[in-house]
Structure formats: structure tokens, C-alpha cells
Short mmCIF file of C-alpha atoms in Angstrom, two decimals:
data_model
loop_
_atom_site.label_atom_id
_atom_site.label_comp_id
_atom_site.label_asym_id
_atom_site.label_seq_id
_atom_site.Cartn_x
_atom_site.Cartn_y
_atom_site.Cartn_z
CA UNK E 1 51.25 48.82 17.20
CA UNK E 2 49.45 49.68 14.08
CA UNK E 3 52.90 48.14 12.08
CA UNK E 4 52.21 45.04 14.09
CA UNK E 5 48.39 45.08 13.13
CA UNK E 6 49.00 45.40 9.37
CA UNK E 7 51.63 42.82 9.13
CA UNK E 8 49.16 40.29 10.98
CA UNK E 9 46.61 41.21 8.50
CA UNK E 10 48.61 41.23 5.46
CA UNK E 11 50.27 37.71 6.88
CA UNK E 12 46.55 36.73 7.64
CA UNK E 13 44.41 37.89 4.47
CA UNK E 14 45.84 34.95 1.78
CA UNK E 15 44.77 32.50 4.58
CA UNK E 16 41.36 34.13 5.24
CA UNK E 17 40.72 34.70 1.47
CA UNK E 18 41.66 30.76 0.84
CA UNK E 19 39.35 29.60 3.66
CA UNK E 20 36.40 32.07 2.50
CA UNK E 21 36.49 30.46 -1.02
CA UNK E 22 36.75 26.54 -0.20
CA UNK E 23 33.75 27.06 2.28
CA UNK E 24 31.99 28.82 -0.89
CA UNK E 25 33.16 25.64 -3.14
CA UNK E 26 31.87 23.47 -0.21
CA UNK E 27 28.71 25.24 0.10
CA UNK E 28 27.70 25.52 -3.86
CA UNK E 29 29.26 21.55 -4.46
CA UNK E 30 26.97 20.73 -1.50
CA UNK E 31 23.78 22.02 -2.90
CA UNK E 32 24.43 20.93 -6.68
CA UNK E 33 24.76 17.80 -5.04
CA UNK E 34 21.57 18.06 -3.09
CA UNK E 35 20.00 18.57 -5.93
CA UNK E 36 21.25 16.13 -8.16
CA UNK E 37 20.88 13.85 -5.56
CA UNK E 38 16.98 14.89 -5.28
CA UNK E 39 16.48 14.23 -9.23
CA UNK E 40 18.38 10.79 -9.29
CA UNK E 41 15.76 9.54 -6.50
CA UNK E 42 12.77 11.12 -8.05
CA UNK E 43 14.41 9.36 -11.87
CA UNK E 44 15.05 6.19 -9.27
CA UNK E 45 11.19 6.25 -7.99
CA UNK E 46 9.66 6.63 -11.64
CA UNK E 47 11.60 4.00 -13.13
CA UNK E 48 11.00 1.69 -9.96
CA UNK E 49 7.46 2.26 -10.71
CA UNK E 50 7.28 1.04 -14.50
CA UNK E 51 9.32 -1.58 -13.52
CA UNK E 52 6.85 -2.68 -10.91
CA UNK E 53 4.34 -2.37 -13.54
CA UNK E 54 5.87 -3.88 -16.44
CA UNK E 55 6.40 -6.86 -13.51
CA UNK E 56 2.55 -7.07 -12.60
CA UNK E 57 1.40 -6.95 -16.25
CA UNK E 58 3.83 -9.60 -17.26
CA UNK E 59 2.54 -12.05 -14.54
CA UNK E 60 -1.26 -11.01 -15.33
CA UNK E 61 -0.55 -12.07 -19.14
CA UNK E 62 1.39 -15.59 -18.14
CA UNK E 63 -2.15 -16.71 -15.58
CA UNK E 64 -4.71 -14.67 -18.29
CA UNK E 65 -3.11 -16.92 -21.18
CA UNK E 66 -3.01 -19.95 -18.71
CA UNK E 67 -6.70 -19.54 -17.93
CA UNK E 68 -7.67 -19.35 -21.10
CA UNK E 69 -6.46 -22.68 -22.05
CA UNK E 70 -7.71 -24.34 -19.01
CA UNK E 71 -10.77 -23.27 -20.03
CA UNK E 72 -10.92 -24.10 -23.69
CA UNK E 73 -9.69 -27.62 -22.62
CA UNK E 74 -11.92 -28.12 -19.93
CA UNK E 75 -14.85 -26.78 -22.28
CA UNK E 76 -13.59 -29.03 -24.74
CA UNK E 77 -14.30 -32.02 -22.21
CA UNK E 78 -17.65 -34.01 -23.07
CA UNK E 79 -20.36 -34.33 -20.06
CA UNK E 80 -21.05 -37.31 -18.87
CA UNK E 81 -24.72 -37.35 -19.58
CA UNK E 82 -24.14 -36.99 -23.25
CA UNK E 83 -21.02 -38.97 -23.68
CA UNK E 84 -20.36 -42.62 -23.94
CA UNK E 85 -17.95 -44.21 -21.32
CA UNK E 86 -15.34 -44.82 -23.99
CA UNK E 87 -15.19 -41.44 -25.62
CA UNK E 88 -15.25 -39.81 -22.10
CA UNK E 89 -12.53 -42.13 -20.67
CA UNK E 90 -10.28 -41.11 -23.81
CA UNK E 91 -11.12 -37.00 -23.78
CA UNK E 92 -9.84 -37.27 -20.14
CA UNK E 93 -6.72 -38.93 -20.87
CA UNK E 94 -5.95 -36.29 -23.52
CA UNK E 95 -7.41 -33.91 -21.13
CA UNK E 96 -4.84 -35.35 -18.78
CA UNK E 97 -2.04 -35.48 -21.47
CA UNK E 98 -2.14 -31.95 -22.48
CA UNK E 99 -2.11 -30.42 -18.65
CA UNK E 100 1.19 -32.75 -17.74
CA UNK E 101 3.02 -30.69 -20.97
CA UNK E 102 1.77 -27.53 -19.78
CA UNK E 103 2.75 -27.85 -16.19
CA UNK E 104 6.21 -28.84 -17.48
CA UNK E 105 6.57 -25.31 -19.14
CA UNK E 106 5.11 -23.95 -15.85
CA UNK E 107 7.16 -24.82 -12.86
CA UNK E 108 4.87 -22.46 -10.59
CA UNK E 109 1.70 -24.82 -11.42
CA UNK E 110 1.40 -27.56 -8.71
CA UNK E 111 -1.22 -29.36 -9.84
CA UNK E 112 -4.47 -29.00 -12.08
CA UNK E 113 -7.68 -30.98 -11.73
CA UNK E 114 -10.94 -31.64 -13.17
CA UNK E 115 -13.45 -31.84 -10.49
CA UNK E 116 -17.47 -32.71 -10.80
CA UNK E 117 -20.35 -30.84 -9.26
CA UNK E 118 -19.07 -32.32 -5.74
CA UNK E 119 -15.52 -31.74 -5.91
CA UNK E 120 -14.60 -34.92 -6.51
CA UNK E 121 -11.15 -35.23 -9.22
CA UNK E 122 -12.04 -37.05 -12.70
CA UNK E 123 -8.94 -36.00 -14.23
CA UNK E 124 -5.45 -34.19 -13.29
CA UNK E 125 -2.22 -34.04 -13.22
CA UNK E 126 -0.16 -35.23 -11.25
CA UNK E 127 -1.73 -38.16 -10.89
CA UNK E 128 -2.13 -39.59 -7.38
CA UNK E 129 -4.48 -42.19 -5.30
CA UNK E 130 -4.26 -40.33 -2.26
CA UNK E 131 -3.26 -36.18 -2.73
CA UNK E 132 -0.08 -35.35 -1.70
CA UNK E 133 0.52 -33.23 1.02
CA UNK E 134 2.26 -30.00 -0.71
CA UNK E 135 -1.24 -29.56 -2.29
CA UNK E 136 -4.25 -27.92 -0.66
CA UNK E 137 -7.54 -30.50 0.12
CA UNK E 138 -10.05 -30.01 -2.38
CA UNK E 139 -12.35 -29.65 1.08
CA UNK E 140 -9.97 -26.92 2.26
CA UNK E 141 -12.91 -23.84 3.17
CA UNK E 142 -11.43 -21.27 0.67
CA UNK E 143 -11.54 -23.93 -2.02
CA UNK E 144 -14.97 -24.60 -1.52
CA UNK E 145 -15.28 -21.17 -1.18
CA UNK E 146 -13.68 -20.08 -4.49
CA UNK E 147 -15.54 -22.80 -6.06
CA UNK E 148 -19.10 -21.47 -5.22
CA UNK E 149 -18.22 -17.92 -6.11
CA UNK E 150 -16.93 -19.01 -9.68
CA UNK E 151 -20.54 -20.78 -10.27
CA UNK E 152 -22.43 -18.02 -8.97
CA UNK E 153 -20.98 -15.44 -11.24
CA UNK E 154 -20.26 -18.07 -13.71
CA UNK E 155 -16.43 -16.59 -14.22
CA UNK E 156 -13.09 -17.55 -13.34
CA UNK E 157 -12.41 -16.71 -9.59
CA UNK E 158 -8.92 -16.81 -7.55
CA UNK E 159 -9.57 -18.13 -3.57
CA UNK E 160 -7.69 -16.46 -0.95
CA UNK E 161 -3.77 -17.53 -0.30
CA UNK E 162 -3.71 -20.82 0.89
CA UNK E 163 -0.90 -20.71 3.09
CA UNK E 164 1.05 -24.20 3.45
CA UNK E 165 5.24 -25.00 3.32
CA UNK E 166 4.60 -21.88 0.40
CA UNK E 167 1.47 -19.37 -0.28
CA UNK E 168 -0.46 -21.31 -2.71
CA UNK E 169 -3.10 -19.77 -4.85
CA UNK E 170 -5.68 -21.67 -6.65
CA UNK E 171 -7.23 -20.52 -9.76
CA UNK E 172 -11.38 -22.01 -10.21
CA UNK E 173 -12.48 -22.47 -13.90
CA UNK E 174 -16.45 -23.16 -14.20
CA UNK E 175 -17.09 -25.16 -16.93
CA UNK E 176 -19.70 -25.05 -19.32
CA UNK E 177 -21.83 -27.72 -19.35
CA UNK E 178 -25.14 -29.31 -17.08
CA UNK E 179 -23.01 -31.19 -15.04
CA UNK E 180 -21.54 -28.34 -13.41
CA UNK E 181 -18.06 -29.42 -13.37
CA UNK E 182 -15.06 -27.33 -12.28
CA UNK E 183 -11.49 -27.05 -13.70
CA UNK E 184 -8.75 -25.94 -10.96
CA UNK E 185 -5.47 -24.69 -11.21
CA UNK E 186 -2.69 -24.49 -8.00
CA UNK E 187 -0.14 -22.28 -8.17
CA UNK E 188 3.05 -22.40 -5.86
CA UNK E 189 3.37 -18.19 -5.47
CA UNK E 190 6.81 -18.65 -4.74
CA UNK E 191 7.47 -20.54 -7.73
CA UNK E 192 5.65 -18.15 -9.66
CA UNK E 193 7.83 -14.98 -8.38
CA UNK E 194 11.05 -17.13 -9.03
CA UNK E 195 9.81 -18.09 -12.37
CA UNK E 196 8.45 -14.66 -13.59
CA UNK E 197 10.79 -12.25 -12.56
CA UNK E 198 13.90 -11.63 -14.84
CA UNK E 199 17.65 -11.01 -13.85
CA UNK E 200 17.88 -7.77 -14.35
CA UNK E 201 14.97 -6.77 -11.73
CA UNK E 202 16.31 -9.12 -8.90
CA UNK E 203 19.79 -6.81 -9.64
CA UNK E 204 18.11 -3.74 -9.07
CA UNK E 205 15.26 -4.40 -6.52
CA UNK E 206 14.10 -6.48 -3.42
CA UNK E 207 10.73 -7.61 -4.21
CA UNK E 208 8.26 -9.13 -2.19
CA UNK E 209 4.73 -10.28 -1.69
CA UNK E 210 2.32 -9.01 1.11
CA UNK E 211 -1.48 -9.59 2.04
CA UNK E 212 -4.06 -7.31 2.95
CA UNK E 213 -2.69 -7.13 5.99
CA UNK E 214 1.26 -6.22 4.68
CA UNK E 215 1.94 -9.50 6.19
CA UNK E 216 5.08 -10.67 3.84
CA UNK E 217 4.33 -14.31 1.87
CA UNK E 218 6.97 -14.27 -0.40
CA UNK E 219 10.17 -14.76 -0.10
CA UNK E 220 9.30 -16.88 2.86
CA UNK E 221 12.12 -16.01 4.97
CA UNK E 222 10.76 -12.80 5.62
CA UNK E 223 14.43 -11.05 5.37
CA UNK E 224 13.00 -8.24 3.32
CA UNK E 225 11.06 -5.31 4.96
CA UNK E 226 10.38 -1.93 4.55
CA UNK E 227 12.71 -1.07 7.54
CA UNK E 228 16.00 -0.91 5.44
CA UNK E 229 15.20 1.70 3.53
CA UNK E 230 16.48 5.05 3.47
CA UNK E 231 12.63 6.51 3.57
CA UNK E 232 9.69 5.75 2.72
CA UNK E 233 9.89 6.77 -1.08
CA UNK E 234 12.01 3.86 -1.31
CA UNK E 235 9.63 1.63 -1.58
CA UNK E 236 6.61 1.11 -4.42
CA UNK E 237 3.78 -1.33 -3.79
CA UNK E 238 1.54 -2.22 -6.98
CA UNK E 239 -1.88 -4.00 -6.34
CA UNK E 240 -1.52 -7.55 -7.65
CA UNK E 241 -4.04 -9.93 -8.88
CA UNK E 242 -8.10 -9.44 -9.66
CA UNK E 243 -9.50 -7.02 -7.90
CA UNK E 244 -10.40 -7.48 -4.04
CA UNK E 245 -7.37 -10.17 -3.79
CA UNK E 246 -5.85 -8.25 -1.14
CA UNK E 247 -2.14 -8.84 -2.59
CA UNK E 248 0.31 -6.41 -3.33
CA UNK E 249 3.77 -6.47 -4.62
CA UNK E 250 6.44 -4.57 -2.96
CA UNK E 251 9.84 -3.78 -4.46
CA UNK E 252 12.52 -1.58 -2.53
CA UNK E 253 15.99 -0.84 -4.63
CA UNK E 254 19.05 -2.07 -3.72
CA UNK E 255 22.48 0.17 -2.22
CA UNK E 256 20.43 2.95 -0.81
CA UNK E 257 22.17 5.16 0.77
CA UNK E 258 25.70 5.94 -1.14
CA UNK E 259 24.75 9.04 -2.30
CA UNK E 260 23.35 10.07 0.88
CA UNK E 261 26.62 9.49 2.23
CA UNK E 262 28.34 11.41 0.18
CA UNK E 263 26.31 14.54 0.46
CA UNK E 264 26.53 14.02 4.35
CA UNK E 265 30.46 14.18 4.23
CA UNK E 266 30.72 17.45 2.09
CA UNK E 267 27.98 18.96 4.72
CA UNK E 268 30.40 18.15 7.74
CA UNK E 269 33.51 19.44 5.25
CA UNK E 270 31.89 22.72 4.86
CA UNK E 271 31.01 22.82 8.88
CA UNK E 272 34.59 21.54 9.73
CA UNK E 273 35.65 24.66 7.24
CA UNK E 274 33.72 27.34 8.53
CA UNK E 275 34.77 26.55 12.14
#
């Protein structure tokens, strides 16, 4: 019996010894990988971040430089009190001029209009007689609303998302003079996204706009949620617009999951291995 014990073992050992070391192999490849996987999100999250950032800050530069020169052409526009017809009629139709090249450089701007203390138009482009129907009434309640709040604080002021066939936002300029007139600019936020955001981020991320209440304006087809993502640390959201706008982006990157799939099969190789 004991012959038949030790020629079992002997026969057995190589075997035993062979399985013993894989599962060790398994169990050390498994938690280098756990933990390289761990750093590559955490490298993954940061650089999400700054590109989320460098996103926001790009956009904030393209309207700050746009409002600027709304407002140094608007300024530039004599009142009517202390103008003569003539020399009004004129600095409107430059007034009108120089918006139609700037909008052509600015796909996302719908339309921009010079509007007197009633909200009546003097000037804009496109021109029109009756407004078309992609852009927002100038009675529209947030308009108004926007409008009020700029002459109050005497600043530039964003209204709330106008939402139409696309979430429109519409910039107020007050100008300065007694007349009180106003210089607005619509923007198509769709247009803006498409327009802003480079190659290389649509390669890497699903972005998205949302409203105070995460509802999702942009893209409009509302394919992209937060749902699809591994977790939660998938996703960055980056406050977007002035202050109190209530809009956030939201980017999410793409092919989660690989990884995760990988470390998942060596864990069921080292269970498979040990049993």
C-alpha cells in the first residue's frame, strides 16, 4: 500500500506543483492588472476633466469676444435724438453690414438685432418683414425677461434656453445711450456645440448638454445618457455659461469597458484553476 501511495504522489506532485504556480501567475497577473487598470481610469478621469475644461473655456472666449464686438458696434450706433435721419439710416446699414460678415464666420449665430426701448428691431441681420419661425419672438417672456435684467444691472445678460426645433440661447447687450436701446444676439446651442468642439474630443468623448434639471438639450436625440457607463466616475459634468445659467456640460468617454473585461476573464481563469 504505501508503494502504491508514493507512486501516486510522485506521479501526482509535477501536476500539483504546475497547477499551484499558474494559479499564483493568475493571482499576481490579476492584481497588477487591477491595479493598472485602477490608475488608467483615475489618468482617464483627470484628463477627461481638462478636456472638459479646456472645452468650456474655449466656448466662453468665442461668446466673450463675440459680445464684445456687439457691444462696441452697437455703442458705436448714434441715438436717434442726437442724430440726423441720414447719418442714422447709414450707421445702421453698416451696423447691418458688419453683423451679416460676422454671422457668416459664426454658423451657431441665428440672428442679431438692434432693438429700441420697446423691443421693436431697427436693424439686424437677417433681414426679414415678418420673423421667421426658427427664431424666438422678441415678445417671447424670457426675452423680455433677459432684456429687463440687462438694463437693471446695466450688463450683458444670457435669458434662459429658449427651447424651439433646437435650444436657443439669446445673448442681451444694453447699449449706452438715452434711448435705451438693446443689441441681441441668438444662438442655435446645437450649432454652437457642432461648431466649437474639435475632432479629436468627439473621438474620445460623448458630450452633451443638460439644464438645471439634467434634462439633456443637446444632441437633441437624446441617445446619450449617463446609463451606459461603466460607473459613475465615467462621467464629468463642468458648469457652463455665467453663473446661475443652470447649464452644464456632460462628457462620458467612449469603449468603456475593455479593460474591465479583461480583468474579469483572468478572475474566472484563476477560479476555473483553483477548482
Amino acid at each position: 500500500m504505501p508503494k502504491a501511495t508514493d507512486y501516486f504522489l510522485r506521479n501526482r506532485w509535477p501536476w500539483l506543483s504546475a497547477s499551484i504556480l499558474l494559479t499564483g501567475l493568475l493571482f499576481v497577473s490579476t492584481t497588477l492588472g487591477w491595479y493598472w487598470y485602477t490608475e488608467q481610469r483615475a489618468a482617464a478621469a483627470r484628463q477627461l476633466s481638462l478636456d472638459l475644461l479646456w472645452l468650456e473655456q474655449s466656448i466662453a472666449e468665442s461668446l466673450q469676444g463675440n459680445k464684445n464686438i456687439l457691444a462696441n458696434w452697437a455703442n458705436d450706433l448714434p441715438a436717434s435724438a442726437a442724430s440726423k435721419p441720414a447719418s442714422t439710416a447709414k450707421a445702421l446699414e453698416e451696423f447691418s453690414s458688419r453683423i451679416a460678415g460676422m454671422m457668416k464666420e459664426n454658423p451657431a449665430l441665428l440672428s442679431i438685432d438692434y432693438l429700441d426701448k420697446d423691443g421693436a428691431r431697427l436693424a439686424g441681420f437677417p433681414a426679414y418683414t415678418e420673423r421667421p419661425e426658427r427664431l424666438p419672438p422678441l415678445s417671447d417672456p424670457l426675452i423680455g425677461n433677459a432684456i429687463r435684467h440687462s438694463r437693471d444691472l446695466d450688463l450683458s445678460v444670457y435669458s434662459q434656453v429658449i427651447e424651439q426645433y433646437a435650444p436657443l440661447w439669446v445673448l442681451v447687450v444694453p447699449v449706452k445711450n438715452e434711448d435705451e436701446r438693446t443689441g441681441m444676439a441668438t444662438y442655435d446651442l446645437d450649432q454652437l456645440l457642432s461648431q466649437k468642439v474639435p475632432w479629436w474630443f468627439v473621438q474620445r468623448y460623448d458630450l452633451s448638454l443638460l439644464d438645471r434639471d439634467n434634462k439633456q438639450l443637446s444632441p437633441r436625440d437624446g441617445s446619450q445618457d449617463g446609463g451606459n457607463s461603466d460607473t459613475y466616475t465615467d462621467i464629468y459634468k463642468l458648469a457652463f455659461g455665467p453663473m446661475n445659467s443652470g447649464l452644464s456640460l456632460r462628457a462620458s468617454p467612449h469603449h468603456r469597458g475593455q479593460s474591465k473585461t479583461l480583468l474579469a476573464w483572468l478572475a474566472v481563469a484563476v477560479g476555473w484553476d483553483y477548482w
